[in-house]
Structures are given as C-alpha cells and as structure tokens.
PDB file of C-alpha atoms in Angstrom:
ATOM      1  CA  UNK O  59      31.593 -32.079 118.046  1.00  0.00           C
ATOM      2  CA  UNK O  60      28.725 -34.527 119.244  1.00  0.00           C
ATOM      3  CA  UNK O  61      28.849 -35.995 122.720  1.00  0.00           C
ATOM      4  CA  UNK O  62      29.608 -40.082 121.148  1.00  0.00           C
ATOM      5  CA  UNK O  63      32.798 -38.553 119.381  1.00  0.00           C
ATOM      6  CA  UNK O  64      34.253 -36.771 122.361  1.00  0.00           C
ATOM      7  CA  UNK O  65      33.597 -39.981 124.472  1.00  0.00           C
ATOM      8  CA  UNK O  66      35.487 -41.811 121.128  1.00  0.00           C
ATOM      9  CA  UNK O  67      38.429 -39.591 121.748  1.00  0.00           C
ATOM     10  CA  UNK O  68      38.535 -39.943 125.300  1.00  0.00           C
ATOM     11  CA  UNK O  69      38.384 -43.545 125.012  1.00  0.00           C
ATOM     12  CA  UNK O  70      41.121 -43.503 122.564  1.00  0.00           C
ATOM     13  CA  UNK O  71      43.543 -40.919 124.709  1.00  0.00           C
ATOM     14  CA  UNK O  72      42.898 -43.218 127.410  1.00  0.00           C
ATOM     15  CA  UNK O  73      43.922 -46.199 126.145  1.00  0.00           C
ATOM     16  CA  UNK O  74      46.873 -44.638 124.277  1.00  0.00           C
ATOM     17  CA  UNK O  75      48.144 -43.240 127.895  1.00  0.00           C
ATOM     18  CA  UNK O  76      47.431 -46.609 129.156  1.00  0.00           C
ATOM     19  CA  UNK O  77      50.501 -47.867 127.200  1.00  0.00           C
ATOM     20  CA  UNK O  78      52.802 -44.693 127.550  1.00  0.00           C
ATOM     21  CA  UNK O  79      52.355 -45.642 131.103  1.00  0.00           C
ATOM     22  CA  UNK O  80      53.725 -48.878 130.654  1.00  0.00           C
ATOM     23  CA  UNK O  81      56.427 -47.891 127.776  1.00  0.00           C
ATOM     24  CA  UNK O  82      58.075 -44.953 130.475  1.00  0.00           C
ATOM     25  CA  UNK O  83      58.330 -47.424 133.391  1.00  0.00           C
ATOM     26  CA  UNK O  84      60.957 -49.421 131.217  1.00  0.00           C
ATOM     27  CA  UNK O  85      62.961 -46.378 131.564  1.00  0.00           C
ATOM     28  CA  UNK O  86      63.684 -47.259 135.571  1.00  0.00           C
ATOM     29  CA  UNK O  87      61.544 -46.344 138.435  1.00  0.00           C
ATOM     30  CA  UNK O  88      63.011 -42.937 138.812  1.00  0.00           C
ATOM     31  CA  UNK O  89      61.074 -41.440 135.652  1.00  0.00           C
ATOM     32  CA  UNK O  90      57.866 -41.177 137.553  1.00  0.00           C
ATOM     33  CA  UNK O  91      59.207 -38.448 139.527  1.00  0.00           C
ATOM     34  CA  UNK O  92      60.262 -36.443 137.361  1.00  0.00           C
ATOM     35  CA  UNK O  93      58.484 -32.896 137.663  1.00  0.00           C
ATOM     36  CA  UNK O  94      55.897 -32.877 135.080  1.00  0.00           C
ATOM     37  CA  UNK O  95      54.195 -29.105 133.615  1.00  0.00           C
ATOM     38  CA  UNK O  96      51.651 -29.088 136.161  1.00  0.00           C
ATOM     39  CA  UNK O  97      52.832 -27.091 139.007  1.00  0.00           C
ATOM     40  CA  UNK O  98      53.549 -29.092 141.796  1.00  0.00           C
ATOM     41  CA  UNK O  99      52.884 -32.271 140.506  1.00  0.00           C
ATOM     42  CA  UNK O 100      55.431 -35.511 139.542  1.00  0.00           C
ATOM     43  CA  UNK O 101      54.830 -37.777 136.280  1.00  0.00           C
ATOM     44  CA  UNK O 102      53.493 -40.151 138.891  1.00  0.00           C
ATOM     45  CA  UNK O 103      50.804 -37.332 140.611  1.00  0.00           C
ATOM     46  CA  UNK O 104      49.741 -36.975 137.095  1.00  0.00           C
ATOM     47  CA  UNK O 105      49.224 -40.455 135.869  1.00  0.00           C
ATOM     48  CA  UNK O 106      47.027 -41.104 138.702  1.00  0.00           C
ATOM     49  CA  UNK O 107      45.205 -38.446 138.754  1.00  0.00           C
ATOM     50  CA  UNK O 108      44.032 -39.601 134.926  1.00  0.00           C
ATOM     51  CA  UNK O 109      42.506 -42.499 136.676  1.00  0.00           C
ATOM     52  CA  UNK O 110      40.474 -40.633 138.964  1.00  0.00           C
ATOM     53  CA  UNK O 111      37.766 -39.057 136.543  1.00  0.00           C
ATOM     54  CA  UNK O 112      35.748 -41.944 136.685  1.00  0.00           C
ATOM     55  CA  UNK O 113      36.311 -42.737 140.589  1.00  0.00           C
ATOM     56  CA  UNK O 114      32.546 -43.642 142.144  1.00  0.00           C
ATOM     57  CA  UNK O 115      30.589 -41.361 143.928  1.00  0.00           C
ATOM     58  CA  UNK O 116      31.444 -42.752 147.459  1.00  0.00           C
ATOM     59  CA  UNK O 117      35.006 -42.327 147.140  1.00  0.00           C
ATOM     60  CA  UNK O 118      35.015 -38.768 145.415  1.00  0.00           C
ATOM     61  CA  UNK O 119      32.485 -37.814 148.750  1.00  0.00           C
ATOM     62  CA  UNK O 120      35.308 -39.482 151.247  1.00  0.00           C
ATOM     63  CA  UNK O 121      37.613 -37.734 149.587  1.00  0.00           C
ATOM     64  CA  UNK O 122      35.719 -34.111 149.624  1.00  0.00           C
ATOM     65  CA  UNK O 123      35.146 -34.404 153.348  1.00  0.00           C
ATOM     66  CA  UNK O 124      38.496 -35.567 154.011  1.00  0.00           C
ATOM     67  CA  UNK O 125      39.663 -32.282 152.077  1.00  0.00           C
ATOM     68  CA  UNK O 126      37.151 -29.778 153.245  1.00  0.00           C
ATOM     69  CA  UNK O 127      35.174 -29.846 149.968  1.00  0.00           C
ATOM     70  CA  UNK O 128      37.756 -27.652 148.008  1.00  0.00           C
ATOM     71  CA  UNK O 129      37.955 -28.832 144.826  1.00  0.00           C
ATOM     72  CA  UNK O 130      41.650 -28.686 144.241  1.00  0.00           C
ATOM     73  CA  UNK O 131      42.579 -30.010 147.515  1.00  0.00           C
ATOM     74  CA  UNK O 132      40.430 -32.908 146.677  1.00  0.00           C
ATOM     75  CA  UNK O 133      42.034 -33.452 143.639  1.00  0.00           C
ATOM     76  CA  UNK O 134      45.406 -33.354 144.620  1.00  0.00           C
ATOM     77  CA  UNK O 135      45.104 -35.167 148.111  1.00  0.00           C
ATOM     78  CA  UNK O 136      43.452 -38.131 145.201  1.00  0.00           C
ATOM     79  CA  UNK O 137      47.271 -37.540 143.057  1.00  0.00           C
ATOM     80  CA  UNK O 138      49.702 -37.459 145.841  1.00  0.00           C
ATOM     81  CA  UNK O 139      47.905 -40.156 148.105  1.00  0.00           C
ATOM     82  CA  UNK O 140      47.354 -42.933 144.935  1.00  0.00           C
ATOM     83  CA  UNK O 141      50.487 -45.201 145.612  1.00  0.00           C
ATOM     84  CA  UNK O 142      49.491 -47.685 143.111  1.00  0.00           C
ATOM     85  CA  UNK O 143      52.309 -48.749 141.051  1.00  0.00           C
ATOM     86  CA  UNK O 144      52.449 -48.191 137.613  1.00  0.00           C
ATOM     87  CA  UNK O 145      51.430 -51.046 135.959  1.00  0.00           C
ATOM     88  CA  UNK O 146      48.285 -50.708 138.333  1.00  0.00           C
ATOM     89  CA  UNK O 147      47.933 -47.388 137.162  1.00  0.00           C
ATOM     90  CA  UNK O 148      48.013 -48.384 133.387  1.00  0.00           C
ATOM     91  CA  UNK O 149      45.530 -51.332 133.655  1.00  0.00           C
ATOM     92  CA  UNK O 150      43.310 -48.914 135.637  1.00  0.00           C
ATOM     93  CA  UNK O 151      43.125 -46.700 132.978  1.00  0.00           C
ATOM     94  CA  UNK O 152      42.787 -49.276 130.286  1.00  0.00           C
ATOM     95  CA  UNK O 153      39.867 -50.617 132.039  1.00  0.00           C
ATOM     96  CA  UNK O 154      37.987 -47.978 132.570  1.00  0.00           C
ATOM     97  CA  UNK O 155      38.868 -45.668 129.044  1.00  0.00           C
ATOM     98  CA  UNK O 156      35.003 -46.415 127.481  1.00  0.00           C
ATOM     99  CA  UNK O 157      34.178 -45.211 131.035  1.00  0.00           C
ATOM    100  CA  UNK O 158      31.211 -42.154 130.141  1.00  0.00           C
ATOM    101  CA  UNK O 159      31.268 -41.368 134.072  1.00  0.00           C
ATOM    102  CA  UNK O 160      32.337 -37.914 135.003  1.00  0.00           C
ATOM    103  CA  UNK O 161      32.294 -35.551 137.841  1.00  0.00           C
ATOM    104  CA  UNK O 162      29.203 -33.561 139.209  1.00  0.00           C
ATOM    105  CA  UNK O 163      28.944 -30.656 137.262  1.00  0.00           C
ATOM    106  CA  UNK O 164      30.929 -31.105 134.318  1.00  0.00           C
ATOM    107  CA  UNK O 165      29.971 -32.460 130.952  1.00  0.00           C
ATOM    108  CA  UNK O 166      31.723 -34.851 128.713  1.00  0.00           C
ATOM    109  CA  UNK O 167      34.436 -31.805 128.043  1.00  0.00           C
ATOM    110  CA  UNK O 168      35.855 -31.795 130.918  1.00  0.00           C
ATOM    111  CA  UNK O 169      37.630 -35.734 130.983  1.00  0.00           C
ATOM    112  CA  UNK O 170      38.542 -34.657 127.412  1.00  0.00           C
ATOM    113  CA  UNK O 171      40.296 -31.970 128.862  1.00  0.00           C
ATOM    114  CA  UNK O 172      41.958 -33.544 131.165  1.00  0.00           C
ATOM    115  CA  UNK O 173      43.547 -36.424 128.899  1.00  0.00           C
ATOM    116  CA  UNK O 174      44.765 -34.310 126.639  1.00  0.00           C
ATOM    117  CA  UNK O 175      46.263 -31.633 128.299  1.00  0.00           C
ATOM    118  CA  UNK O 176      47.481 -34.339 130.999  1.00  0.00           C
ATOM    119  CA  UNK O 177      49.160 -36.408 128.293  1.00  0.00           C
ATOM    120  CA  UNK O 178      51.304 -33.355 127.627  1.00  0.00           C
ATOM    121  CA  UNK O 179      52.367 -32.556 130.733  1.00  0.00           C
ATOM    122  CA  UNK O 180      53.746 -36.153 131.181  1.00  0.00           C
ATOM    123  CA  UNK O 181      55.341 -36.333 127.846  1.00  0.00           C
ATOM    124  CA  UNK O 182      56.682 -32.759 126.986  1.00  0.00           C
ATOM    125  CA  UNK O 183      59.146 -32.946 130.267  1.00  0.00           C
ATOM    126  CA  UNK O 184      59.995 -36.623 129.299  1.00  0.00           C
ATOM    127  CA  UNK O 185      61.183 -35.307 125.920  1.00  0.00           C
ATOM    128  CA  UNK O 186      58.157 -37.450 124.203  1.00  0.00           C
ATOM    129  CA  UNK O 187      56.374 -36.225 121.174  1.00  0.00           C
ATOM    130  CA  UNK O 188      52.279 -36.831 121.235  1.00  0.00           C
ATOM    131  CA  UNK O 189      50.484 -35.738 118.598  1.00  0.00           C
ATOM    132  CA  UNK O 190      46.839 -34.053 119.726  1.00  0.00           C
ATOM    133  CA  UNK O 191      44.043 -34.835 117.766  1.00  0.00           C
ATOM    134  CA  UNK O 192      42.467 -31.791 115.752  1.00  0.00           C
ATOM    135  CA  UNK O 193      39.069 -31.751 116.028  1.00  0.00           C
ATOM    136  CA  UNK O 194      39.458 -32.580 120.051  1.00  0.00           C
ATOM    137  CA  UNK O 195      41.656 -29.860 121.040  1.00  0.00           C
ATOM    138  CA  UNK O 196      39.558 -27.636 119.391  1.00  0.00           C
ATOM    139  CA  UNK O 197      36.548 -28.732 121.220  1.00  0.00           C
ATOM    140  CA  UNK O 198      38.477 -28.979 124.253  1.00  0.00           C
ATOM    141  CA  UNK O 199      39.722 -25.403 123.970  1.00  0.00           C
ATOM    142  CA  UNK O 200      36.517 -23.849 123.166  1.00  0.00           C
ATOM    143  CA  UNK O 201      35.306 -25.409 126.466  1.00  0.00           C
ATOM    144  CA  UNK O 202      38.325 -23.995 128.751  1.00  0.00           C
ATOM    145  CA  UNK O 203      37.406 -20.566 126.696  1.00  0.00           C
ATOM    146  CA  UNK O 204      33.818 -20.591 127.881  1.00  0.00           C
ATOM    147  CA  UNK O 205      34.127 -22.158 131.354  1.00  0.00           C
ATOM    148  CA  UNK O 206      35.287 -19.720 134.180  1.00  0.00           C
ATOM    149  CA  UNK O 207      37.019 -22.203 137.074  1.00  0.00           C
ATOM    150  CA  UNK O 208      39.466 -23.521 137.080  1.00  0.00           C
ATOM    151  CA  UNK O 209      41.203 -22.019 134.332  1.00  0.00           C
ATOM    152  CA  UNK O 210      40.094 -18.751 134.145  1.00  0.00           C
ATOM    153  CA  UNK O 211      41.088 -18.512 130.753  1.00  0.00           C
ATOM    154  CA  UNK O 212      39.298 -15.391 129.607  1.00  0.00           C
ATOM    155  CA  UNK O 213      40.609 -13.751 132.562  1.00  0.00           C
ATOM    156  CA  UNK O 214      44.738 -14.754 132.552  1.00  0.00           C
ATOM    157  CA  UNK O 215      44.444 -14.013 128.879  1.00  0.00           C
ATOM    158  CA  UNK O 216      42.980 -10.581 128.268  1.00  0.00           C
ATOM    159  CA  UNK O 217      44.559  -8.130 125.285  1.00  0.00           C
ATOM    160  CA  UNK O 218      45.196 -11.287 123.783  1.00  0.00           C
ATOM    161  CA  UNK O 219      43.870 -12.714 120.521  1.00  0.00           C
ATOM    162  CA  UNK O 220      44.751 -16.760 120.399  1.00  0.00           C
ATOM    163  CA  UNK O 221      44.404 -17.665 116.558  1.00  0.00           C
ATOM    164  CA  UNK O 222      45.015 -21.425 115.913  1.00  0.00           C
ATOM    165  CA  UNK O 223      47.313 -21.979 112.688  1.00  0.00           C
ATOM    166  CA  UNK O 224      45.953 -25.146 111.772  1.00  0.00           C
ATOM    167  CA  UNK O 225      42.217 -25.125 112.817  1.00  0.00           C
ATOM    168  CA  UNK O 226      39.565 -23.137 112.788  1.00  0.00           C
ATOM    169  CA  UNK O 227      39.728 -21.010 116.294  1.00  0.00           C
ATOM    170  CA  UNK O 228      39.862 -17.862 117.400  1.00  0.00           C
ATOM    171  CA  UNK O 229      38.516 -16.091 120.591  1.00  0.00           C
ATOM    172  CA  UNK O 230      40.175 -13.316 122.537  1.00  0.00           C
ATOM    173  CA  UNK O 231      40.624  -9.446 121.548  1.00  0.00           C
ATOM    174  CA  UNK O 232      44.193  -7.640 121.284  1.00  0.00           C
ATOM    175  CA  UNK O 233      47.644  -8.477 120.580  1.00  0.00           C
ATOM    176  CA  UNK O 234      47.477 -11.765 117.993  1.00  0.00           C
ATOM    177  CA  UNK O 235      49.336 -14.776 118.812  1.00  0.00           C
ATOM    178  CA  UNK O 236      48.922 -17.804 116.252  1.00  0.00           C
ATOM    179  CA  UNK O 237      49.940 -21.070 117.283  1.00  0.00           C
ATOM    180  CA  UNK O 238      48.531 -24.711 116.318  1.00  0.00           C
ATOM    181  CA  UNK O 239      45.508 -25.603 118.673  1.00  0.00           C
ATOM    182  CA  UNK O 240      47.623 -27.875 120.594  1.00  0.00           C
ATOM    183  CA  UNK O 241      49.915 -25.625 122.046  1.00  0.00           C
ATOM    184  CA  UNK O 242      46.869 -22.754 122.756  1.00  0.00           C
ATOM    185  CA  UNK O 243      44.991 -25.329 124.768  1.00  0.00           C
ATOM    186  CA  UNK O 244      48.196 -25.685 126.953  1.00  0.00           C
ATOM    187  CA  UNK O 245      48.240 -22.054 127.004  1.00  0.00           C
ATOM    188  CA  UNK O 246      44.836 -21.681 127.951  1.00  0.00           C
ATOM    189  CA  UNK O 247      44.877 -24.300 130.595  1.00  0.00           C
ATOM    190  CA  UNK O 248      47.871 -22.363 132.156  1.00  0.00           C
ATOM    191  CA  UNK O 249      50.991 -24.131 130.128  1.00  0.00           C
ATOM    192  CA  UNK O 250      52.630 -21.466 129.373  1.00  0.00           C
ATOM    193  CA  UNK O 251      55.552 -23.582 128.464  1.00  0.00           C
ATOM    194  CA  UNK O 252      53.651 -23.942 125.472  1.00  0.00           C
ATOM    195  CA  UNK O 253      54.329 -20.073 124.116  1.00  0.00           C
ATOM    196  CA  UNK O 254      56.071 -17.266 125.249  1.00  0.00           C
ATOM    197  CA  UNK O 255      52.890 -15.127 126.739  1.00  0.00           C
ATOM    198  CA  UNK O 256      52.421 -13.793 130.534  1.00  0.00           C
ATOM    199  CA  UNK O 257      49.117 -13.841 131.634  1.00  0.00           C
ATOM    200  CA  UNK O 258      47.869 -11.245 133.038  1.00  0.00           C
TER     201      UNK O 258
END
C-alpha cells in the first residue's frame, strides 16, 4: 500500500473514532472506565492516547524527560495524565485526523497501527462491532510482523503459522492458525482475546 492511502485510512479511522467517542459518552460518564483490551488501560487511557500521535515535538520531549526517556512510560504517563473530557478528546481527534505527523522513528505504519488496533480495544469490551478495513490491516500487520519493539511479534509467536482467511497473508512457520486479518493483527499486537493462542 502507498504512503497517501495509509494516511487516507488513518484519516478516515480517525475521524470515525472521533464520533464513537462522542456516540459512547451518551451511554453515562461511567463507560470511559471501563477496562478496555490493553492491559492496564481504561476506555478513557485509550481514547487519549489516540490523540497523542500527532502531539508536537516540545511536548513529546517534556514528556520523555519527565518519564526517563522510556518509551512506554512516556506513553502511558501521556494516557493516564490527559484529563480532557470527552468531547475534548473527540474534537481533538477530529481536528487533527489529516494530521501526517508521527513520532521519531516510525513511518506512516505505525499511527495506522495504532487506530486500528486502538479502535478495537475500545469497542470489543463495549460490546461494539467495527469493521477493519482490508487492505489496512493487512498493511498494518505486515508492519507489526517485520518490526521488533514493541510487539515482538515474531518472537511471542514462534511454531506458529498466522494464515489470514480473507486476505492475502501469511508469515510464521509451524502449527497453522487461520483467522480473518482483523483478528491476527490483534493477535500479533498482543490481543490475544482475539484467538485462543499462548504466546510463547
């Protein structure tokens, strides 16, 4: 997939989450606590952190010294700290969805990573249905495959063969598990939620 069509889909995720974020908070203020399927984090931690892809250099380097430059202290210092509410947090995202910014050291993959593997782990615990587009979660899941932090998907997942059902992807050697694309990117980016294998 080119660079302008992963920026399209990230755009579009964006702006799609942008109005899930406003649709859940009709459900009452206690939603956004709910536990979402990344570890340690709330519905709220989550939605925030989907802002903070395109946060300016200044503020990512205040908030690397004020965690010790680790990277996932950094990040979730950014989640648990963001008390914006969530209207804030949808207009946020809305306004900055065509956004092309992204972290040092990461390419264009890596916010469409993030959007769609985020938007599951706010919707799956909220009993919500969102479709994953295709073509992106394939191009998203060959980048976790490739990439060694954070995932470490190469790693968790040896003597495993992940065959997508409905796309065409494969990687891995050893037992075969076939799934559609969307539920081996969760696996790959630790959801194991997503299918019954143990990593390694």
């Amino acid at each position: 997939m080119d660079r302008d069509s992963v920026w399209r889909h990230i755009q579009q995720q964006r702006l799609e989450m942008a109005d899930l974020f406003e649709t859940i908070d009709t459900r009452g203020p206690e939603i956004w606590d709910t536990p979402s399927l990344c570890a340690g984090w709330t519905v709220r931690n989550v939605a925030a952190h989907l802002t903070h892809s395109t946060l300016s250099a200044p503020r990512m380097l205040l908030a690397a010294v004020r965690s010790g430059f680790r990277f996932n202290a950094i990040v979730d210092r950014l989640a648990k700290t963001d008390t914006r509410s969530p209207g804030e947090l949808a207009a946020s995202l809305r306004e900055s969805a065509g956004s092309r910014r992204h972290p040092p050291g990461t390419t264009e993959l890596e916010p469409l990573i993030d959007v769609l593997v985020h938007g599951q782990d706010i919707c799956v615990p909220l009993g919500i249905e969102r479709p994953m587009p295709t073509d992106a979660a394939v191009a998203a899941a060959q980048r976790v495959w490739s990439m060694g932090f954070p995932f470490r998907a190469r790693k968790r997942l040896a003597g495993v063969r992940l065959v997508a059902t409905d796309a065409d992807f494969a990687v891995g050697e050893g037992r075969t598990v076939s799934a559609p694309i969307a539920d081996l990117l969760m696996v790959m980016t630790g959801r194991h939620v997503a299918l019954n294998i143990s990593p390694n």
